[in-house]
């Protein structure tokens, strides 16, 4: 099975900060890597698919990069509504998996 | 608008069974692979299963294989998850989600239904 490891597990940031979250796969997954945002009590929301493609309706301050085993989600100029938990997910294998999540908190 | 609505959650004793449903509206379910994902209280997301358009392709996470069965009724625009031999550790919010695109992300999620396994 493919394991996804996110870092950091949590971070504190201020409005306007640039935030970077990484996701490392236990084996190469090409660009079959997606990012989701989840707010408390809500379902996850797709932000980035195929490593770097912005889902329709998602603000352009969100971006993704990477291929193979190392991926990054970047939020430029963090907004109040961006405080949430972020998950990566791989669909390279027939058995999908999620990272453990990164909680972005207000500093 | 496009929507998924789960139902069927509740309190069940260890060893018991439960059947979850996911009703799709605003789009044609038969055009999409569908999946189930769960989230234990205070924990992360765990992928459970997905099913192909005609139900010919089905995969399960190792943690639930043999106890959970995914199915669909395209005529009813509905997805199901039959859960047997439930354990305390199956306690979670269960989400259905639509698989989308050539890279197989989940672009549409339901609001979730809570399953509590407790004696």
PDB file of C-alpha atoms in Angstrom:
ATOM      1  CA  UNK A   1       0.000   0.000   0.000  1.00  0.00           C
ATOM      2  CA  UNK A   2       1.094   3.570  -0.659  1.00  0.00           C
ATOM      3  CA  UNK A   3       1.621   5.699   2.436  1.00  0.00           C
ATOM      4  CA  UNK A   4       1.318   9.473   2.339  1.00  0.00           C
ATOM      5  CA  UNK A   5       3.118  11.525   4.986  1.00  0.00           C
ATOM      6  CA  UNK A   6       2.191  15.173   5.419  1.00  0.00           C
ATOM      7  CA  UNK A   7       4.328  17.757   7.160  1.00  0.00           C
ATOM      8  CA  UNK A   8       3.893  19.562   9.325  1.00  0.00           C
ATOM      9  CA  UNK A   9       0.975  17.964  11.200  1.00  0.00           C
ATOM     10  CA  UNK A  10      -0.050  21.415  12.342  1.00  0.00           C
ATOM     11  CA  UNK A  11       1.084  24.975  11.940  1.00  0.00           C
ATOM     12  CA  UNK A  12       0.200  28.404  13.228  1.00  0.00           C
ATOM     13  CA  UNK A  13       0.104  31.301  10.799  1.00  0.00           C
ATOM     14  CA  UNK A  14      -1.226  34.808  10.483  1.00  0.00           C
ATOM     15  CA  UNK A  15      -3.530  36.326   7.915  1.00  0.00           C
ATOM     16  CA  UNK A  16      -1.430  37.330   4.945  1.00  0.00           C
ATOM     17  CA  UNK A  17       1.254  34.696   5.516  1.00  0.00           C
ATOM     18  CA  UNK A  18       2.493  32.312   2.864  1.00  0.00           C
ATOM     19  CA  UNK A  19       1.902  28.711   3.929  1.00  0.00           C
ATOM     20  CA  UNK A  20       3.463  25.568   2.503  1.00  0.00           C
ATOM     21  CA  UNK A  21       2.364  22.005   3.265  1.00  0.00           C
ATOM     22  CA  UNK A  22       4.214  18.995   1.954  1.00  0.00           C
ATOM     23  CA  UNK A  23       3.051  15.472   1.167  1.00  0.00           C
ATOM     24  CA  UNK A  24       5.507  12.660   0.582  1.00  0.00           C
ATOM     25  CA  UNK A  25       4.512   9.337  -0.971  1.00  0.00           C
ATOM     26  CA  UNK A  26       6.153   6.025  -0.065  1.00  0.00           C
ATOM     27  CA  UNK A  27       6.618   5.303  -3.776  1.00  0.00           C
ATOM     28  CA  UNK A  28       6.299   7.221  -7.013  1.00  0.00           C
ATOM     29  CA  UNK A  29       2.713   8.194  -7.802  1.00  0.00           C
ATOM     30  CA  UNK A  30       3.372  10.375 -10.867  1.00  0.00           C
ATOM     31  CA  UNK A  31       0.906  13.275 -10.471  1.00  0.00           C
ATOM     32  CA  UNK A  32      -1.999  11.235  -9.069  1.00  0.00           C
ATOM     33  CA  UNK A  33      -2.099  13.457  -5.999  1.00  0.00           C
ATOM     34  CA  UNK A  34      -4.969  15.655  -4.862  1.00  0.00           C
ATOM     35  CA  UNK A  35      -5.492  18.182  -2.060  1.00  0.00           C
ATOM     36  CA  UNK A  36      -8.610  18.765   0.032  1.00  0.00           C
ATOM     37  CA  UNK A  37      -9.628  21.361   2.589  1.00  0.00           C
ATOM     38  CA  UNK A  38     -11.861  20.402   5.488  1.00  0.00           C
ATOM     39  CA  UNK A  39     -13.470  22.752   8.004  1.00  0.00           C
ATOM     40  CA  UNK A  40     -14.857  21.504  11.341  1.00  0.00           C
ATOM     41  CA  UNK A  41     -18.127  19.629  10.958  1.00  0.00           C
ATOM     42  CA  UNK A  42     -18.025  19.832   7.174  1.00  0.00           C
ATOM     43  CA  UNK A  43     -17.195  17.472   4.338  1.00  0.00           C
ATOM     44  CA  UNK A  44     -13.837  17.832   2.586  1.00  0.00           C
ATOM     45  CA  UNK A  45     -13.635  20.116  -0.433  1.00  0.00           C
ATOM     46  CA  UNK A  46     -11.404  19.432  -3.451  1.00  0.00           C
ATOM     47  CA  UNK A  47      -8.833  22.200  -3.968  1.00  0.00           C
ATOM     48  CA  UNK A  48      -6.185  20.795  -6.299  1.00  0.00           C
ATOM     49  CA  UNK A  49      -6.288  17.707  -8.504  1.00  0.00           C
ATOM     50  CA  UNK A  50      -3.523  16.009 -10.488  1.00  0.00           C
ATOM     51  CA  UNK A  51      -0.906  17.668  -8.269  1.00  0.00           C
ATOM     52  CA  UNK A  52      -1.164  21.141  -9.743  1.00  0.00           C
ATOM     53  CA  UNK A  53      -4.555  21.742 -11.345  1.00  0.00           C
ATOM     54  CA  UNK A  54      -6.852  24.167  -9.571  1.00  0.00           C
ATOM     55  CA  UNK A  55     -10.414  22.943  -9.096  1.00  0.00           C
ATOM     56  CA  UNK A  56     -13.077  25.229 -10.510  1.00  0.00           C
ATOM     57  CA  UNK A  57     -14.142  27.894  -8.045  1.00  0.00           C
ATOM     58  CA  UNK A  58     -11.060  27.603  -5.837  1.00  0.00           C
ATOM     59  CA  UNK A  59      -9.201  30.895  -5.255  1.00  0.00           C
ATOM     60  CA  UNK A  60      -5.956  31.335  -7.135  1.00  0.00           C
ATOM     61  CA  UNK A  61      -4.004  31.830  -3.896  1.00  0.00           C
ATOM     62  CA  UNK A  62      -4.021  28.025  -3.671  1.00  0.00           C
ATOM     63  CA  UNK A  63      -1.478  26.188  -5.805  1.00  0.00           C
ATOM     64  CA  UNK A  64       0.054  22.740  -5.977  1.00  0.00           C
ATOM     65  CA  UNK A  65       3.268  21.337  -7.341  1.00  0.00           C
ATOM     66  CA  UNK A  66       5.317  18.177  -7.473  1.00  0.00           C
ATOM     67  CA  UNK A  67       5.480  14.784  -9.086  1.00  0.00           C
ATOM     68  CA  UNK A  68       6.828  11.373  -8.210  1.00  0.00           C
ATOM     69  CA  UNK A  69       7.053  11.261  -4.422  1.00  0.00           C
ATOM     70  CA  UNK A  70       7.189  14.881  -3.263  1.00  0.00           C
ATOM     71  CA  UNK A  71       4.314  17.337  -3.446  1.00  0.00           C
ATOM     72  CA  UNK A  72       3.529  20.781  -2.089  1.00  0.00           C
ATOM     73  CA  UNK A  73       0.377  22.769  -1.408  1.00  0.00           C
ATOM     74  CA  UNK A  74       0.996  26.498  -1.144  1.00  0.00           C
ATOM     75  CA  UNK A  75      -1.366  29.173   0.071  1.00  0.00           C
ATOM     76  CA  UNK A  76      -0.154  32.654  -0.745  1.00  0.00           C
ATOM     77  CA  UNK A  77      -1.529  35.385   1.518  1.00  0.00           C
ATOM     78  CA  UNK A  78      -3.541  33.269   3.975  1.00  0.00           C
ATOM     79  CA  UNK A  79      -7.118  34.450   4.457  1.00  0.00           C
ATOM     80  CA  UNK A  80      -9.351  34.013   7.543  1.00  0.00           C
ATOM     81  CA  UNK A  81     -11.470  31.426   5.725  1.00  0.00           C
ATOM     82  CA  UNK A  82      -8.366  29.298   5.005  1.00  0.00           C
ATOM     83  CA  UNK A  83      -7.939  28.163   8.597  1.00  0.00           C
ATOM     84  CA  UNK A  84      -8.805  24.496   8.259  1.00  0.00           C
ATOM     85  CA  UNK A  85      -7.303  21.024   7.929  1.00  0.00           C
ATOM     86  CA  UNK A  86      -5.725  20.015   4.642  1.00  0.00           C
ATOM     87  CA  UNK A  87      -5.361  16.467   3.324  1.00  0.00           C
ATOM     88  CA  UNK A  88      -3.517  14.978   0.390  1.00  0.00           C
ATOM     89  CA  UNK A  89      -4.838  11.853  -1.357  1.00  0.00           C
ATOM     90  CA  UNK A  90      -3.326   9.519  -3.937  1.00  0.00           C
ATOM     91  CA  UNK A  91      -5.175   7.674  -6.692  1.00  0.00           C
ATOM     92  CA  UNK A  92      -2.158   6.083  -8.386  1.00  0.00           C
ATOM     93  CA  UNK A  93      -2.769   2.738  -6.716  1.00  0.00           C
ATOM     94  CA  UNK A  94      -6.063   0.878  -7.009  1.00  0.00           C
ATOM     95  CA  UNK A  95      -6.150   1.198  -3.218  1.00  0.00           C
ATOM     96  CA  UNK A  96      -6.397   4.892  -2.467  1.00  0.00           C
ATOM     97  CA  UNK A  97      -5.005   6.588   0.627  1.00  0.00           C
ATOM     98  CA  UNK A  98      -4.988   9.931   2.407  1.00  0.00           C
ATOM     99  CA  UNK A  99      -2.297  11.747   4.300  1.00  0.00           C
ATOM    100  CA  UNK A 100      -2.847  12.245   8.021  1.00  0.00           C
ATOM    101  CA  UNK A 101      -3.778  15.902   7.592  1.00  0.00           C
ATOM    102  CA  UNK A 102      -2.279  19.301   8.377  1.00  0.00           C
ATOM    103  CA  UNK A 103      -4.174  21.629  10.701  1.00  0.00           C
ATOM    104  CA  UNK A 104      -3.654  25.312   9.870  1.00  0.00           C
ATOM    105  CA  UNK A 105      -4.402  27.411  12.946  1.00  0.00           C
ATOM    106  CA  UNK A 106      -4.525  31.116  13.629  1.00  0.00           C
ATOM    107  CA  UNK A 107      -1.390  32.497  15.281  1.00  0.00           C
TER     108      UNK A 107
ATOM    109  CA  UNK B   1     -27.563  21.675  -7.946  1.00  0.00           C
ATOM    110  CA  UNK B   2     -25.432  18.550  -7.732  1.00  0.00           C
ATOM    111  CA  UNK B   3     -25.778  16.933  -4.351  1.00  0.00           C
ATOM    112  CA  UNK B   4     -25.093  13.748  -2.421  1.00  0.00           C
ATOM    113  CA  UNK B   5     -27.075  12.944   0.710  1.00  0.00           C
ATOM    114  CA  UNK B   6     -26.132  10.056   2.995  1.00  0.00           C
ATOM    115  CA  UNK B   7     -28.529   8.326   5.358  1.00  0.00           C
ATOM    116  CA  UNK B   8     -28.757   5.201   7.464  1.00  0.00           C
ATOM    117  CA  UNK B   9     -26.273   5.974  10.208  1.00  0.00           C
ATOM    118  CA  UNK B  10     -27.002   5.402  13.863  1.00  0.00           C
ATOM    119  CA  UNK B  11     -26.103   3.468  16.985  1.00  0.00           C
ATOM    120  CA  UNK B  12     -25.370  -0.238  16.611  1.00  0.00           C
ATOM    121  CA  UNK B  13     -23.903  -2.853  18.934  1.00  0.00           C
ATOM    122  CA  UNK B  14     -20.580  -4.541  18.220  1.00  0.00           C
ATOM    123  CA  UNK B  15     -21.110  -7.404  15.804  1.00  0.00           C
ATOM    124  CA  UNK B  16     -24.172  -5.753  14.334  1.00  0.00           C
ATOM    125  CA  UNK B  17     -24.954  -4.581  10.820  1.00  0.00           C
ATOM    126  CA  UNK B  18     -25.976  -1.355   9.158  1.00  0.00           C
ATOM    127  CA  UNK B  19     -26.724  -0.275   5.599  1.00  0.00           C
ATOM    128  CA  UNK B  20     -25.816   3.222   4.528  1.00  0.00           C
ATOM    129  CA  UNK B  21     -27.404   4.923   1.536  1.00  0.00           C
ATOM    130  CA  UNK B  22     -26.250   7.823  -0.593  1.00  0.00           C
ATOM    131  CA  UNK B  23     -28.791   9.565  -2.803  1.00  0.00           C
ATOM    132  CA  UNK B  24     -27.513  11.567  -5.756  1.00  0.00           C
ATOM    133  CA  UNK B  25     -29.378  14.503  -7.262  1.00  0.00           C
ATOM    134  CA  UNK B  26     -28.607  17.068  -9.932  1.00  0.00           C
ATOM    135  CA  UNK B  27     -26.452  14.643 -11.925  1.00  0.00           C
ATOM    136  CA  UNK B  28     -26.606  11.122 -13.336  1.00  0.00           C
ATOM    137  CA  UNK B  29     -24.964   8.684 -10.952  1.00  0.00           C
ATOM    138  CA  UNK B  30     -24.434   6.103 -13.694  1.00  0.00           C
ATOM    139  CA  UNK B  31     -21.844   8.372 -15.342  1.00  0.00           C
ATOM    140  CA  UNK B  32     -19.454   8.261 -12.378  1.00  0.00           C
ATOM    141  CA  UNK B  33     -17.411   5.916 -10.250  1.00  0.00           C
ATOM    142  CA  UNK B  34     -18.416   6.420  -6.631  1.00  0.00           C
ATOM    143  CA  UNK B  35     -16.657   5.907  -3.329  1.00  0.00           C
ATOM    144  CA  UNK B  36     -16.971   5.794   0.447  1.00  0.00           C
ATOM    145  CA  UNK B  37     -14.592   7.511   2.865  1.00  0.00           C
ATOM    146  CA  UNK B  38     -14.856   7.662   6.649  1.00  0.00           C
ATOM    147  CA  UNK B  39     -13.529   9.822   9.453  1.00  0.00           C
ATOM    148  CA  UNK B  40     -13.315   8.628  13.047  1.00  0.00           C
ATOM    149  CA  UNK B  41     -13.942  11.305  15.702  1.00  0.00           C
ATOM    150  CA  UNK B  42     -10.985  13.688  15.827  1.00  0.00           C
ATOM    151  CA  UNK B  43      -9.077  11.661  13.235  1.00  0.00           C
ATOM    152  CA  UNK B  44      -8.171  11.929   9.568  1.00  0.00           C
ATOM    153  CA  UNK B  45      -9.829  10.683   6.417  1.00  0.00           C
ATOM    154  CA  UNK B  46      -9.752   6.988   5.544  1.00  0.00           C
ATOM    155  CA  UNK B  47     -10.640   5.739   2.067  1.00  0.00           C
ATOM    156  CA  UNK B  48     -12.834   2.631   2.220  1.00  0.00           C
ATOM    157  CA  UNK B  49     -14.034   1.586  -1.221  1.00  0.00           C
ATOM    158  CA  UNK B  50     -15.027   2.569  -4.727  1.00  0.00           C
ATOM    159  CA  UNK B  51     -17.240   1.070  -7.416  1.00  0.00           C
ATOM    160  CA  UNK B  52     -17.255   1.408 -11.194  1.00  0.00           C
ATOM    161  CA  UNK B  53     -20.120   2.521 -13.402  1.00  0.00           C
ATOM    162  CA  UNK B  54     -21.576  -0.955 -13.919  1.00  0.00           C
ATOM    163  CA  UNK B  55     -20.342  -2.385 -10.597  1.00  0.00           C
ATOM    164  CA  UNK B  56     -17.856  -4.615 -12.416  1.00  0.00           C
ATOM    165  CA  UNK B  57     -14.851  -3.065 -10.646  1.00  0.00           C
ATOM    166  CA  UNK B  58     -14.816  -2.797  -6.859  1.00  0.00           C
ATOM    167  CA  UNK B  59     -11.946  -2.205  -4.460  1.00  0.00           C
ATOM    168  CA  UNK B  60     -11.806  -2.120  -0.672  1.00  0.00           C
ATOM    169  CA  UNK B  61      -9.282  -0.946   1.868  1.00  0.00           C
ATOM    170  CA  UNK B  62      -7.628  -3.883   3.624  1.00  0.00           C
ATOM    171  CA  UNK B  63      -9.007  -2.646   6.957  1.00  0.00           C
ATOM    172  CA  UNK B  64     -12.612  -3.295   5.898  1.00  0.00           C
ATOM    173  CA  UNK B  65     -12.348  -5.999   3.252  1.00  0.00           C
ATOM    174  CA  UNK B  66     -14.751  -8.844   3.942  1.00  0.00           C
ATOM    175  CA  UNK B  67     -16.965  -6.797   6.264  1.00  0.00           C
ATOM    176  CA  UNK B  68     -18.121  -3.939   4.023  1.00  0.00           C
ATOM    177  CA  UNK B  69     -19.890  -4.279   0.691  1.00  0.00           C
ATOM    178  CA  UNK B  70     -20.361  -1.396  -1.714  1.00  0.00           C
ATOM    179  CA  UNK B  71     -23.160  -1.461  -4.276  1.00  0.00           C
ATOM    180  CA  UNK B  72     -25.132   0.893  -6.473  1.00  0.00           C
ATOM    181  CA  UNK B  73     -28.529   1.182  -8.141  1.00  0.00           C
ATOM    182  CA  UNK B  74     -28.139   3.476 -11.114  1.00  0.00           C
ATOM    183  CA  UNK B  75     -31.858   3.429 -11.827  1.00  0.00           C
ATOM    184  CA  UNK B  76     -32.459   4.797  -8.332  1.00  0.00           C
ATOM    185  CA  UNK B  77     -29.443   7.139  -8.532  1.00  0.00           C
ATOM    186  CA  UNK B  78     -28.219   5.639  -5.273  1.00  0.00           C
ATOM    187  CA  UNK B  79     -25.062   4.214  -3.727  1.00  0.00           C
ATOM    188  CA  UNK B  80     -24.971   1.843  -0.760  1.00  0.00           C
ATOM    189  CA  UNK B  81     -22.587   0.507   1.866  1.00  0.00           C
ATOM    190  CA  UNK B  82     -23.536  -2.670   3.690  1.00  0.00           C
ATOM    191  CA  UNK B  83     -21.571  -2.896   6.943  1.00  0.00           C
ATOM    192  CA  UNK B  84     -21.390  -6.215   8.792  1.00  0.00           C
ATOM    193  CA  UNK B  85     -19.557  -7.477  11.887  1.00  0.00           C
ATOM    194  CA  UNK B  86     -19.184  -3.915  13.088  1.00  0.00           C
ATOM    195  CA  UNK B  87     -16.482  -3.052  15.601  1.00  0.00           C
ATOM    196  CA  UNK B  88     -16.056  -0.176  18.022  1.00  0.00           C
ATOM    197  CA  UNK B  89     -13.290   1.147  15.777  1.00  0.00           C
ATOM    198  CA  UNK B  90     -15.778   1.505  12.894  1.00  0.00           C
ATOM    199  CA  UNK B  91     -17.301   4.463  14.735  1.00  0.00           C
ATOM    200  CA  UNK B  92     -16.975   7.368  12.317  1.00  0.00           C
ATOM    201  CA  UNK B  93     -18.673   9.782   9.988  1.00  0.00           C
ATOM    202  CA  UNK B  94     -19.153   8.029   6.654  1.00  0.00           C
ATOM    203  CA  UNK B  95     -19.021  10.095   3.476  1.00  0.00           C
ATOM    204  CA  UNK B  96     -19.990   9.116  -0.040  1.00  0.00           C
ATOM    205  CA  UNK B  97     -18.120  10.907  -2.807  1.00  0.00           C
ATOM    206  CA  UNK B  98     -18.086  11.172  -6.572  1.00  0.00           C
ATOM    207  CA  UNK B  99     -14.901  10.179  -8.368  1.00  0.00           C
ATOM    208  CA  UNK B 100     -14.127  12.562 -11.163  1.00  0.00           C
ATOM    209  CA  UNK B 101     -11.770  13.141 -14.036  1.00  0.00           C
ATOM    210  CA  UNK B 102      -8.930  11.126 -15.505  1.00  0.00           C
ATOM    211  CA  UNK B 103      -6.901  11.490 -12.325  1.00  0.00           C
ATOM    212  CA  UNK B 104      -9.625  10.136 -10.033  1.00  0.00           C
ATOM    213  CA  UNK B 105     -10.038  12.783  -7.408  1.00  0.00           C
ATOM    214  CA  UNK B 106     -13.261  13.101  -5.386  1.00  0.00           C
ATOM    215  CA  UNK B 107     -14.953  16.293  -6.503  1.00  0.00           C
ATOM    216  CA  UNK B 108     -18.341  16.043  -4.800  1.00  0.00           C
ATOM    217  CA  UNK B 109     -18.986  14.856  -1.235  1.00  0.00           C
ATOM    218  CA  UNK B 110     -22.065  14.275   0.846  1.00  0.00           C
ATOM    219  CA  UNK B 111     -22.511  15.821   4.285  1.00  0.00           C
ATOM    220  CA  UNK B 112     -21.774  12.502   5.991  1.00  0.00           C
ATOM    221  CA  UNK B 113     -23.703  10.155   8.251  1.00  0.00           C
ATOM    222  CA  UNK B 114     -22.539   9.187  11.731  1.00  0.00           C
ATOM    223  CA  UNK B 115     -22.155   5.541  12.692  1.00  0.00           C
ATOM    224  CA  UNK B 116     -21.583   4.742  16.358  1.00  0.00           C
ATOM    225  CA  UNK B 117     -20.670   1.214  17.377  1.00  0.00           C
ATOM    226  CA  UNK B 118     -21.070   0.766  21.099  1.00  0.00           C
ATOM    227  CA  UNK B 119     -22.522  -1.684  23.573  1.00  0.00           C
TER     228      UNK B 119
END
